[in-house]
Tab-separated table of C-alpha atoms in Angstrom:
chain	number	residue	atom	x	y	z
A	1276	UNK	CA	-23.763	-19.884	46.080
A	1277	UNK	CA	-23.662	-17.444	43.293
A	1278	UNK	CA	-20.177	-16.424	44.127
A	1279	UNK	CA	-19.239	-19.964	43.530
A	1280	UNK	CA	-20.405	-19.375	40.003
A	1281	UNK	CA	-19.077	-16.255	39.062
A	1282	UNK	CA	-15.324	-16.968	39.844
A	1283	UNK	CA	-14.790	-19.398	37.435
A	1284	UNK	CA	-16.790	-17.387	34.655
A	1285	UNK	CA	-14.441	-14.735	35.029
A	1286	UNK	CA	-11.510	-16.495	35.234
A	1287	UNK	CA	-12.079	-18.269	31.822
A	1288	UNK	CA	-13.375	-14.925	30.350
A	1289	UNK	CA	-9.671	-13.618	31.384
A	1290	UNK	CA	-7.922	-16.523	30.091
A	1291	UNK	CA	-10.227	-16.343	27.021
A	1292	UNK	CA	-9.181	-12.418	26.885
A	1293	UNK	CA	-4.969	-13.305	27.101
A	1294	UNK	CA	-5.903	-16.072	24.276
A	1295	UNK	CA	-7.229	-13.858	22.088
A	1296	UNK	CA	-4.153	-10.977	22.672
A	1297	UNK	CA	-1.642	-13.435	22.205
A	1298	UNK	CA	-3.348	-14.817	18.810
A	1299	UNK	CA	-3.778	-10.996	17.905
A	1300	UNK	CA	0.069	-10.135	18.497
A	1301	UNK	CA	1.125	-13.767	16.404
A	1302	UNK	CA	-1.147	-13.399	13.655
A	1303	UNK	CA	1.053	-11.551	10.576
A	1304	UNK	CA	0.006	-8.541	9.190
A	1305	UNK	CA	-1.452	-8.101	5.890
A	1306	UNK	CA	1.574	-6.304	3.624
A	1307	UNK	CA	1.135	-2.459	3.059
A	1308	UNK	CA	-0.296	-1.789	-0.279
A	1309	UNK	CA	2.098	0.871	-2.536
A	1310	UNK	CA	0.900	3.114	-5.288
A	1311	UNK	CA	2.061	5.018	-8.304
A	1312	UNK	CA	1.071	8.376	-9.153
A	1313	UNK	CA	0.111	10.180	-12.530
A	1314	UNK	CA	-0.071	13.741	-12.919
A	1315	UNK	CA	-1.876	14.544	-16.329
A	1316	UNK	CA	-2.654	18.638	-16.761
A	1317	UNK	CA	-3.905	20.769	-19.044
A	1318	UNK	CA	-2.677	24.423	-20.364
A	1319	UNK	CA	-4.934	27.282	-21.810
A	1320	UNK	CA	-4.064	30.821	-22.783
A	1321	UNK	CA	-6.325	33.674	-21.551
A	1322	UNK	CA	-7.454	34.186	-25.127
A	1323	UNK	CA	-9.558	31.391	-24.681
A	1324	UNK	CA	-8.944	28.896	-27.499
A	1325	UNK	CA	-9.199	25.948	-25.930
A	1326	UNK	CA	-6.886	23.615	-24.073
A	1327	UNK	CA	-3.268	24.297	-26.167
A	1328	UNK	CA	-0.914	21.921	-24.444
A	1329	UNK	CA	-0.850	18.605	-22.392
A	1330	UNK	CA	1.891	16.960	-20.184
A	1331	UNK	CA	2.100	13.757	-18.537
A	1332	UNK	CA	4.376	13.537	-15.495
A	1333	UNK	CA	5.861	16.993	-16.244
A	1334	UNK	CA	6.715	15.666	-20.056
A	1335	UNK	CA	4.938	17.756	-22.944
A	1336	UNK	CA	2.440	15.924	-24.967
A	1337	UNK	CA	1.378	18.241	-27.480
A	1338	UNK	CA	-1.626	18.708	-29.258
A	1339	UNK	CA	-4.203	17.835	-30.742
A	1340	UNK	CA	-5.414	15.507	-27.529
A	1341	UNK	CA	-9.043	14.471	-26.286
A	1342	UNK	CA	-9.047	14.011	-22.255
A	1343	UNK	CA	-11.350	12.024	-22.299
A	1344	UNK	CA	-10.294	9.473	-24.654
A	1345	UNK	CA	-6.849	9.286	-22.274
A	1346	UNK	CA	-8.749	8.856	-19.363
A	1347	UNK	CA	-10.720	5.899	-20.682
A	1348	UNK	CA	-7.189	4.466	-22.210
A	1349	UNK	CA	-5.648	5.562	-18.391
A	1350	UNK	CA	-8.685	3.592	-17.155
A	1351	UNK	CA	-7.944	0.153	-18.559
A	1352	UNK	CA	-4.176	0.064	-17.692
A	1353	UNK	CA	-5.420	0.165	-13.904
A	1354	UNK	CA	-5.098	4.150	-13.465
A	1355	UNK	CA	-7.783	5.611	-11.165
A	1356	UNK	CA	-8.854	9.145	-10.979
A	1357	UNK	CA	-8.479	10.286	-7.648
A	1358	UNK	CA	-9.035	14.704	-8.103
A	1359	UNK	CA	-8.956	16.944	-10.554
A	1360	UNK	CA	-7.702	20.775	-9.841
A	1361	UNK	CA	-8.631	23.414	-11.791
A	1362	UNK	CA	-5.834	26.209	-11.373
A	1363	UNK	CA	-6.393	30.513	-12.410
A	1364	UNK	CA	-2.634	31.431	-12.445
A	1365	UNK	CA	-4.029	34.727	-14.195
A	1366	UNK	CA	-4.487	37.897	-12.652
A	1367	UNK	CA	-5.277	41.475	-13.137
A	1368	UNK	CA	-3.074	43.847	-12.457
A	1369	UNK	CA	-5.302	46.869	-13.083
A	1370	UNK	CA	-3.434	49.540	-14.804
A	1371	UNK	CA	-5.166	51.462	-17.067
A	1372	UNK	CA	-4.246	52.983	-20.391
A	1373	UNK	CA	-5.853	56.380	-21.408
A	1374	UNK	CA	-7.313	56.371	-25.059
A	1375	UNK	CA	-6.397	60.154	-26.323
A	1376	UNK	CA	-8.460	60.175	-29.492
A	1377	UNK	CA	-11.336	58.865	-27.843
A	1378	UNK	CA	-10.314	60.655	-24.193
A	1379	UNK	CA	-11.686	57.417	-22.016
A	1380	UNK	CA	-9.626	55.491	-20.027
A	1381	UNK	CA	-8.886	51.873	-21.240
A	1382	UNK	CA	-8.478	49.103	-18.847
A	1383	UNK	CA	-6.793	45.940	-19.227
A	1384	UNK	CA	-9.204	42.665	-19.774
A	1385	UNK	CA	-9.633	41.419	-16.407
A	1386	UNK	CA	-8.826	37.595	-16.520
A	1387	UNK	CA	-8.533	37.506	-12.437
A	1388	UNK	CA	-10.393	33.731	-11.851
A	1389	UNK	CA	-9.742	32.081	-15.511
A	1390	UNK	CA	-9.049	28.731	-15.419
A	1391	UNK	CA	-6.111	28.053	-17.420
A	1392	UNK	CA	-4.898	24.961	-16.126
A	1393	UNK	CA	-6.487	21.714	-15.074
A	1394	UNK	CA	-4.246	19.258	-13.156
A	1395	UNK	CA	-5.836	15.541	-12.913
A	1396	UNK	CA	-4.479	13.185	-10.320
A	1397	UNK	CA	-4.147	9.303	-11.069
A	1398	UNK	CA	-3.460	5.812	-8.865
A	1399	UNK	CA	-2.809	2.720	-9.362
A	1400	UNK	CA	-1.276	-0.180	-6.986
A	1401	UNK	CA	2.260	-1.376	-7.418
């Protein structure tokens, strides 16, 4: 008696299973969302002044700037940070210079780890 049942519970649970393939297959796909990138970085010398120059999408801003100001203005046109990278393209190359009126060797400032560029990342959707 229970086999009686059983048979047609599982064969509407495999018509209800092909149903619900074939409406998965028909049913369109949302579209693929697109973005557009912003590349915004930042340039220091090894003197340590302060941030000297700016570009946007590899074209030269100049200076004076304030980051932060640009990011809020980046902000409300849609832009989204998405990283920051902070970049030491300086290194020591550890030759040293002898002094001969003081007879001590001089070495060269070490600047091996300085941060002298910060690269910030931006998205927005198309």
């Amino acid at each position: 008696m229970n086999k009686k049942i059983y048979l047609p519970l599982i064969f509407l649970a495999f018509i209800f299973l092909i149903a619900w393939n074939l409406y998965g297959q028909t049913k369109p796909s949302p579209a693929r969302q697109t973005w557009e990138y912003k590349t915004c970085s930042l340039y220091c010398n090894t003197d340590n002044k302060g941030w000297i120059e700016r570009y946007e999408d590899g074209v030269s801003m100049g200076a004076p700037f304030s980051m932060l100001e640009r990011m809020k203005e980046l902000g409300a046109q849609g832009w989204e940070l998405i990283a920051v990278v902070p970049l030491s393209n300086s290194y020591h190359n550890g030759y040293t210079n002898t002094n001969f009126e003081n007879s001590r060797p001089e070495t060269t400032p070490s600047v091996a780890g300085f941060t002298n560029q910060m690269s910030f990342y931006f998205k927005r959707q198309k």
